[in-house]
Coordinates of C-alpha atoms and ligand atoms in Angstrom, one line a residue:
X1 CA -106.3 -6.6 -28.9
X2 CA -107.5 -7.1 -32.4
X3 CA -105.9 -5.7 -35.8
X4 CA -107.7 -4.2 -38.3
X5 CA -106.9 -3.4 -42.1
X6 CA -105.0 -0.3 -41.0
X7 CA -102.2 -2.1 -38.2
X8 CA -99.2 -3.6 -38.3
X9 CA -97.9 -7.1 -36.3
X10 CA -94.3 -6.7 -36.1
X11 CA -92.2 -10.0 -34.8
X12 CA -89.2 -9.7 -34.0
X13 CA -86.1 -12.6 -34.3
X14 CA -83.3 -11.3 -32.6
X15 CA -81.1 -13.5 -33.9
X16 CA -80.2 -11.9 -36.7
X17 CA -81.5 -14.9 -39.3
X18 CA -84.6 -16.7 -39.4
X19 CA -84.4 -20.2 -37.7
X20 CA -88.2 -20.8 -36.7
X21 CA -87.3 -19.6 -33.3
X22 CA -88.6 -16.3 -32.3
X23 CA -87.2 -14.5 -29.4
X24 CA -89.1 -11.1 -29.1
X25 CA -92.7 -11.0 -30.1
X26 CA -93.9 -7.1 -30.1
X27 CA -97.4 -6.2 -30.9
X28 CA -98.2 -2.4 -31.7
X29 CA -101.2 -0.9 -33.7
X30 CA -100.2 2.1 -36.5
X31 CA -101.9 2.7 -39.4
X32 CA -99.4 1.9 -41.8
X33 CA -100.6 5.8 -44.3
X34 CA -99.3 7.4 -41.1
X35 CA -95.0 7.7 -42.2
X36 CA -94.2 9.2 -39.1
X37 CA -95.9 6.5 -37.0
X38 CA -94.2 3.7 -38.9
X39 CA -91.1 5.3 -38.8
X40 CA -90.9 5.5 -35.4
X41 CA -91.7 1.7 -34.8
X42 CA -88.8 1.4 -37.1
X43 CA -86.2 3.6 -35.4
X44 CA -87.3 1.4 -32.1
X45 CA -85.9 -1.3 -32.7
X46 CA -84.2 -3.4 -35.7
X47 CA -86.6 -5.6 -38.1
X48 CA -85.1 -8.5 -40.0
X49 CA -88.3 -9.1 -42.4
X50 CA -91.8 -7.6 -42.8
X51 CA -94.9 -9.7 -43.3
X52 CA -97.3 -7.3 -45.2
X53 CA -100.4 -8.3 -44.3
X54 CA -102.6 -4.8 -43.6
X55 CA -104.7 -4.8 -47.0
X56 CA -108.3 -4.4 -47.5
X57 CA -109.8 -7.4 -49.2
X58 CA -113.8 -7.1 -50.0
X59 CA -113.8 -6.7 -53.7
X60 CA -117.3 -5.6 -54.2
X61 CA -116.5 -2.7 -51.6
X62 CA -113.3 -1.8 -53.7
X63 CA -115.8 -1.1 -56.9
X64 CA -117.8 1.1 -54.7
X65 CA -114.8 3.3 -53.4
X66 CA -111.4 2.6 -55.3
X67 CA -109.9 5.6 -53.6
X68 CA -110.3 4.0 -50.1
X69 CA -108.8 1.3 -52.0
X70 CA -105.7 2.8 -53.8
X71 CA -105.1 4.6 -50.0
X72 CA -105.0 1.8 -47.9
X73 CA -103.0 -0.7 -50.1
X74 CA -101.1 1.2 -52.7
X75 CA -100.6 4.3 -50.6
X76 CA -99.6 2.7 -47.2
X77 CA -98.0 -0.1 -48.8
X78 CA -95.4 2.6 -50.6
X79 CA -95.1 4.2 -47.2
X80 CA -94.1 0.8 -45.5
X81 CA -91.4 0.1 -48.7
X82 CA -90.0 3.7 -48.1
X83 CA -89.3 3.5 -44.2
X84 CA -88.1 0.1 -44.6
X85 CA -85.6 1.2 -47.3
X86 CA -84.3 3.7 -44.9
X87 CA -84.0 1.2 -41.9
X88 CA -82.2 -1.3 -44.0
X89 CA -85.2 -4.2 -43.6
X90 CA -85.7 -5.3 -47.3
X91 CA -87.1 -8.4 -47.0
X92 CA -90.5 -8.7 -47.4
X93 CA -93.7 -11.3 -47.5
X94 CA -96.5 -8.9 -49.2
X95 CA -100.5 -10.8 -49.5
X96 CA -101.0 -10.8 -52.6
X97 CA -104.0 -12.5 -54.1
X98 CA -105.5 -14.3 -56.8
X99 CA -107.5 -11.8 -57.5
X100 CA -104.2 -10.7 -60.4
X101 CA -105.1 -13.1 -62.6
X102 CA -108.7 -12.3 -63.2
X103 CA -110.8 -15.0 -65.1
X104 CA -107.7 -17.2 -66.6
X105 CA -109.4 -19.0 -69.5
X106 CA -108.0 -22.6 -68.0
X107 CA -106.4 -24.3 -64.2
X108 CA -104.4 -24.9 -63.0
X109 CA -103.7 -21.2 -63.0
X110 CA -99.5 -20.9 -62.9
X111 CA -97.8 -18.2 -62.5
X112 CA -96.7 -17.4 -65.7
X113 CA -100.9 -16.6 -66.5
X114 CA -101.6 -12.9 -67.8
X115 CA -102.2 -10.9 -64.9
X116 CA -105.4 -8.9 -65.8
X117 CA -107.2 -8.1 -62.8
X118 CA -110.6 -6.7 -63.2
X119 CA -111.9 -4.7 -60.2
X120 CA -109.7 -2.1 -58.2
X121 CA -109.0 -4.8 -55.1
X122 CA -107.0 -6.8 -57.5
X123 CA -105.4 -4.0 -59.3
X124 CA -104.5 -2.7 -56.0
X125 CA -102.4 -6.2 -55.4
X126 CA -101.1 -6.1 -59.0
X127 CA -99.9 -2.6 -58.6
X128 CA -98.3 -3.1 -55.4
X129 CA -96.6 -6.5 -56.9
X130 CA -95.0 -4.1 -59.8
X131 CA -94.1 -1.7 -57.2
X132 CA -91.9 -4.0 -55.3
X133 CA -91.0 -5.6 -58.8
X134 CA -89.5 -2.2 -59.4
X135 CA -87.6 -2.0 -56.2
X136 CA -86.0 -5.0 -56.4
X137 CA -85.1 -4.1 -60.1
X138 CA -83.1 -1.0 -58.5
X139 CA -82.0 -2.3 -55.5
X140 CA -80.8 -5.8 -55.7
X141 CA -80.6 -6.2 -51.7
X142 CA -84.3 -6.6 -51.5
X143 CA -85.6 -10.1 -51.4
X144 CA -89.9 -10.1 -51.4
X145 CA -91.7 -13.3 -52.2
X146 CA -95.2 -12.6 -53.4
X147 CA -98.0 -15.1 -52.3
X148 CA -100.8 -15.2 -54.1
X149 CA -103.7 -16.1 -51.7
X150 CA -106.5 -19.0 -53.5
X151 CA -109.6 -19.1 -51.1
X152 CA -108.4 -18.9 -47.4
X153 CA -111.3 -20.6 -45.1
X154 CA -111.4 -22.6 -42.0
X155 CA -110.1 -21.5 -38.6
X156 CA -107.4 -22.4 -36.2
X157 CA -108.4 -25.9 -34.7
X158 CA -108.4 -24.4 -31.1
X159 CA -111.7 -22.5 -31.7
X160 CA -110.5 -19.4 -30.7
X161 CA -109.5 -17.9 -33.9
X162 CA -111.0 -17.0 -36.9
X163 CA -112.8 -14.7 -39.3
X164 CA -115.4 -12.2 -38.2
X165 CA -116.6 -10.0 -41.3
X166 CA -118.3 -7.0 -40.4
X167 CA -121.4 -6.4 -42.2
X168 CA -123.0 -9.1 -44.8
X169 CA -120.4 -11.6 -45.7
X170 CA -118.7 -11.1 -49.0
X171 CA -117.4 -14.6 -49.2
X172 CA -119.3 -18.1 -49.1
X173 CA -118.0 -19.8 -46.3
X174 CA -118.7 -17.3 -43.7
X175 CA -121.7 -16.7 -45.4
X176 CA -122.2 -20.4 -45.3
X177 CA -121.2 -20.3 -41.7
X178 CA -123.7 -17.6 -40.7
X179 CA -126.4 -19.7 -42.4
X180 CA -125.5 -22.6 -39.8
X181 CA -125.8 -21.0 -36.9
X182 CA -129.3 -19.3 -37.8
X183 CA -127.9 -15.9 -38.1
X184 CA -128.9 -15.8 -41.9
X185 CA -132.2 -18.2 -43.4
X186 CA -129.9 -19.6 -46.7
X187 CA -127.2 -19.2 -49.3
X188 CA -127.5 -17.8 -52.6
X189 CA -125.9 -19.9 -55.2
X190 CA -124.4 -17.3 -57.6
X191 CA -125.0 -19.4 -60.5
X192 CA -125.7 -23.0 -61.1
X193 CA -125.3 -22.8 -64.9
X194 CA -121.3 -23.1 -65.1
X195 CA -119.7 -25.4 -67.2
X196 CA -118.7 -27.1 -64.2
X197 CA -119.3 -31.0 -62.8
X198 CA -122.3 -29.6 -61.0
X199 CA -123.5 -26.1 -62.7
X200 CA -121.4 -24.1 -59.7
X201 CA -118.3 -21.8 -59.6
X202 CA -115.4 -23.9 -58.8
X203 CA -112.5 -22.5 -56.7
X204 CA -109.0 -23.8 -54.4
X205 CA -110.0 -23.6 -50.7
X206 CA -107.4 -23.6 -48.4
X207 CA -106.9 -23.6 -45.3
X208 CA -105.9 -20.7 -43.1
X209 CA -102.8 -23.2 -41.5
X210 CA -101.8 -24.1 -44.6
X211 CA -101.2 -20.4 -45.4
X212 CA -99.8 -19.8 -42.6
X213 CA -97.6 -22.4 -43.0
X214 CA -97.0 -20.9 -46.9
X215 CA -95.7 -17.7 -45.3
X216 CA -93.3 -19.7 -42.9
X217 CA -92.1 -21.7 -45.8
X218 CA -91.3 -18.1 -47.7
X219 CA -89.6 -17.2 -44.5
X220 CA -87.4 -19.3 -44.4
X221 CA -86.8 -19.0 -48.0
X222 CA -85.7 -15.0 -47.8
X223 CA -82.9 -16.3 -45.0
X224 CA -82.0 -18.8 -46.9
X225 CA -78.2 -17.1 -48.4
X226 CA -77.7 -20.0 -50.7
X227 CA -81.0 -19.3 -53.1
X228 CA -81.0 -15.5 -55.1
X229 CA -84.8 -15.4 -54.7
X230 CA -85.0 -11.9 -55.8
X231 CA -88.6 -10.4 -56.1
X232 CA -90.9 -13.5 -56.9
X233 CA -94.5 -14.5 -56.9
X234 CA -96.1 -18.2 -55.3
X235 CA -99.3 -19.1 -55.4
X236 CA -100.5 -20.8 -52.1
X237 CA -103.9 -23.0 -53.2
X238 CA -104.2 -26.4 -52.6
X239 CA -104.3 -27.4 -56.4
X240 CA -107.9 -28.8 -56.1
X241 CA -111.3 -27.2 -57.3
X242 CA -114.0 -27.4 -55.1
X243 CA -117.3 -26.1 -56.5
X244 CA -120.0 -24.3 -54.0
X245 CA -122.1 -27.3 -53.9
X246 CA -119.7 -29.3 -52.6
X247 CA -118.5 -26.6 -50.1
X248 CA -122.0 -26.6 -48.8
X249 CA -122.5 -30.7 -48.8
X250 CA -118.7 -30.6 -46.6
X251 CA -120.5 -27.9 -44.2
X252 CA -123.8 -29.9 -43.8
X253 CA -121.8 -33.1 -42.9
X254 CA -119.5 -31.1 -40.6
X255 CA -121.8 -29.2 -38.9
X256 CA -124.9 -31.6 -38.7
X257 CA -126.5 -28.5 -39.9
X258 CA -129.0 -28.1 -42.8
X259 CA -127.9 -25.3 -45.3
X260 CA -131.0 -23.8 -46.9
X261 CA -130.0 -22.7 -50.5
X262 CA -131.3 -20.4 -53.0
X263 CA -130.5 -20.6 -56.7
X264 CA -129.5 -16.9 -57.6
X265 CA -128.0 -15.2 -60.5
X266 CA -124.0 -15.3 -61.8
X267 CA -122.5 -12.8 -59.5
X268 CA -120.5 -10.6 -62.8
X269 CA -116.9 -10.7 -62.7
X270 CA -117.0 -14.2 -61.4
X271 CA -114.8 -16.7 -62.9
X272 CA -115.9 -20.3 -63.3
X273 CA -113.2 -22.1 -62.5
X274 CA -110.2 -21.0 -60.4
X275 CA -107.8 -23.5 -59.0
X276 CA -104.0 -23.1 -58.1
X277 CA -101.0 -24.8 -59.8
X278 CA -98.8 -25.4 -56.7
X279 CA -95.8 -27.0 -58.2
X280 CA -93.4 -23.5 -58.0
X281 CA -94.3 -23.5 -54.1
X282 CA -93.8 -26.7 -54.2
X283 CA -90.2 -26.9 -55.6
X284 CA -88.9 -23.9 -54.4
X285 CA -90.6 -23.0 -51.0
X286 CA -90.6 -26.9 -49.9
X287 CA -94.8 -26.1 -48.8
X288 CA -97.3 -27.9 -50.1
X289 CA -101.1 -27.4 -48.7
X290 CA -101.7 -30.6 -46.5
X291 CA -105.6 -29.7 -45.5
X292 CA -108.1 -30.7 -47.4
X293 CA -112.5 -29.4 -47.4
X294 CA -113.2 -32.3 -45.0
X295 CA -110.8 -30.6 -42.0
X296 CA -111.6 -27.1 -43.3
X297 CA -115.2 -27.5 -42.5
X298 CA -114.5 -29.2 -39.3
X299 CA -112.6 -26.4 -38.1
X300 CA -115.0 -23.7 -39.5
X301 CA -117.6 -25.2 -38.0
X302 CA -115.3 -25.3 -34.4
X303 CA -114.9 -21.7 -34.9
X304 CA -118.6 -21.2 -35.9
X305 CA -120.3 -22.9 -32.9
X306 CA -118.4 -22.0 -29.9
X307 CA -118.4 -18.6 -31.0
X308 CA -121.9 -17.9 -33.2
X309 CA -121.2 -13.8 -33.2
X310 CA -117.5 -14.2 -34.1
X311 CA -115.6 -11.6 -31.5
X312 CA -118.9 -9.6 -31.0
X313 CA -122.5 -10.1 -29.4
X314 CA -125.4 -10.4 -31.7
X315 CA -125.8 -5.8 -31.3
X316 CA -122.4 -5.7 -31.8
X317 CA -122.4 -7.7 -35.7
X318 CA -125.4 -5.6 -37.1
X319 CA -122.8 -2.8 -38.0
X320 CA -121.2 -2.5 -41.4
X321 CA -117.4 -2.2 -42.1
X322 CA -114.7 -2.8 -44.0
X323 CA -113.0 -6.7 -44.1
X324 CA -109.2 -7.0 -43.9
X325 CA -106.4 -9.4 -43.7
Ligands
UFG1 N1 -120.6 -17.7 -53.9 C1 -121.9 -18.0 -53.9 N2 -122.7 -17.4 -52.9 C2 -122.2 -16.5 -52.0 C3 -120.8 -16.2 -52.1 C4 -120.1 -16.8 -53.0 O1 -122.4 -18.8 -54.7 O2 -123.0 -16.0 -51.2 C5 -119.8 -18.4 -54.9 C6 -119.0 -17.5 -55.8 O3 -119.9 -17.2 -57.0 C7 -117.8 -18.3 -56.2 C8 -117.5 -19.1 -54.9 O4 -118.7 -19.1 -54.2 O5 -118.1 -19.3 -57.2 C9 -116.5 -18.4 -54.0 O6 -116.8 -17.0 -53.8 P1 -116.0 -16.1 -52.8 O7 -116.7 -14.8 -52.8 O8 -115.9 -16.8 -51.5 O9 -114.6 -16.1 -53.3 P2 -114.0 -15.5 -54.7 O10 -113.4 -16.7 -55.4 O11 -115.0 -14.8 -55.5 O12 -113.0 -14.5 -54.2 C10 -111.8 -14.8 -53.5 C11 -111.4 -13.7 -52.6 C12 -111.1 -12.5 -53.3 C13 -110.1 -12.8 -54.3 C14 -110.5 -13.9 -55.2 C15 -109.3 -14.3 -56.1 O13 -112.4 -13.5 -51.7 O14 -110.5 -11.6 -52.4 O15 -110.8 -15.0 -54.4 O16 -109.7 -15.2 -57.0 F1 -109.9 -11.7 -55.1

């Protein structure tokens, strides 16, 4: 069974408190606008902590329909926060993303930077940070930690997990992946005329285990009775900038592949530089991001070959859709 942008995972510990051993794992699909539905999976049984996870995430889509937008993520996220107010679960890991910052004019990007996000996908996160900003400000028994998402890539190291967009890739490394398995002829550079050490946009890769890892780490942090954590944001990047030239060198050498590139135009709204400060996760969550391009590629590229059309068949990719995480 596979989630999309609309479901919910729901793990339960039966203990009581988080100790890293889970008891009861229960997997059910609702889409979380639907109340009623995720009432019900409430009344079933009793959660200790939501991970929010059922976002959509392709920010060119958002500027093409904001309402889909403001729906799924604002609307169902408020829906979620209601019916676990009235089940007495308030503590929460949302996906955020840092998409709230915007362009920051320098990195490492902390989290004290403005928070002036400029399409809908990233107000959508910034609104629904505010919103549990404001529950936590009238209810002082929620605990949410924020995490603001860098640029997750790479797969789990088994092969059998990892991203499948739908459609045209929004992003570069499965667009870069695609590439390497002869699904697409080459990459276009969005820009090679950045004030960067090689002309390209430079961003903080990291990968997926290292998040997931992240979202342990805040885990263990909302059980944690000796630390008031409140309602706060982490960013989860590795604290390094990679640029897109270098993302595609670490593929070639990975894959054994040759990366055909084209030099395009700046895609607008890109920043040129966007790497993480780390040192709040650091400090307070104990997590630190211990992967670096080299393993990310590898594992990418593990993902990539044994499965070339992702979950699907080369019919079943040619259909458009929506990307989630
Ligand atoms: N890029 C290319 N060619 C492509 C795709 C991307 O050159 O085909 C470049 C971009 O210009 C950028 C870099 O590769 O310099 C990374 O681009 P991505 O689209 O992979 O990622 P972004 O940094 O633009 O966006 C990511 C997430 C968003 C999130 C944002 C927060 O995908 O959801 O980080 O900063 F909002």
């Amino acid at each position: 069974m596979s989630l999309t942008h609309m479901d919910i995972l729901v793990i339960n510990s039966s203990t009581g408190t988080y100790n890293g051993t889970l008891k009861t794992y229960l997997l059910l699909q609702v889409d979380i606008r639907d109340e009623d539905a995720l009432d019900a999976v409430f009344a079933s049984t009793r959660f200790d902590a939501v991970i929010h996870f059922a976002g959509l995430k392709a920010v060119g889509e958002s500027v093409q329909k904001p309402l889909f937008y403001y729906d799924h993520n604002i609307a169902g996220t408020i829906n979620l926060l209601k019916v676990m107010a009235a089940h007495e679960c308030k503590k929460l890991v949302f996906s955020s993303s840092a998409a709230v910052y915007g362009s920051p004019k320098n990195s490492p990007c902390t989290e004290e930077f403005p928070l002036l996000p400029h399409n809908p996908y990233g107000r959508t996160k910034l609104m629904a940070e505010e919103i549990c900003r404001d529950i936590y400000r009238s209810d002082s028994e929620w605990r949410i930690i924020l995490l603001r998402y860098f640029n997750p890539v790479g797969a789990h190291p088994s092969g059998y997990l990892g991203e499948d967009p739908r459609g045209v890739p929004n992003n570069l490394m499965p667009y870069v992946q695609q590439v390497a398995v002869g699904r697409r002829p080459s990459v276009t550079i969005f820009g090679n005329n950045y004030a960067t050490k090689d002309g390209t946009g430079v961003r903080d890769y990291i990968h997926v285990l290292d998040l997931a890892e992240g979202h342990i780490a805040a885990l263990r942090k909302l059980f944690d009775s000796s630390s008031n954590i409140g309602c706060e944001p982490y960013n989860l990047g590795t604290g390094k900038g990679t640029s897109v030239l270098e993302i595609v060198n670490a593929f070639e050498k990975a894959s054994g592949k040759k990366i055909p590139l084209v030099i395009g135009q700046r895609r607008p709204g890109d920043a040129e530089i966007l790497f993480a400060g780390t040192g709040k996760a650091e400090r307070e969550l104990n997590w630190k991001a211990k992967y670096g391009i080299t393993e990310m590629c590898r594992d990418q590229w593990n993902w990539a070959s044994k499965n070339p059309y992702g979950y699907g068949s080369p019919d079943s990719t040619k259909q458009n859709g929506s990307n989630s995480h």
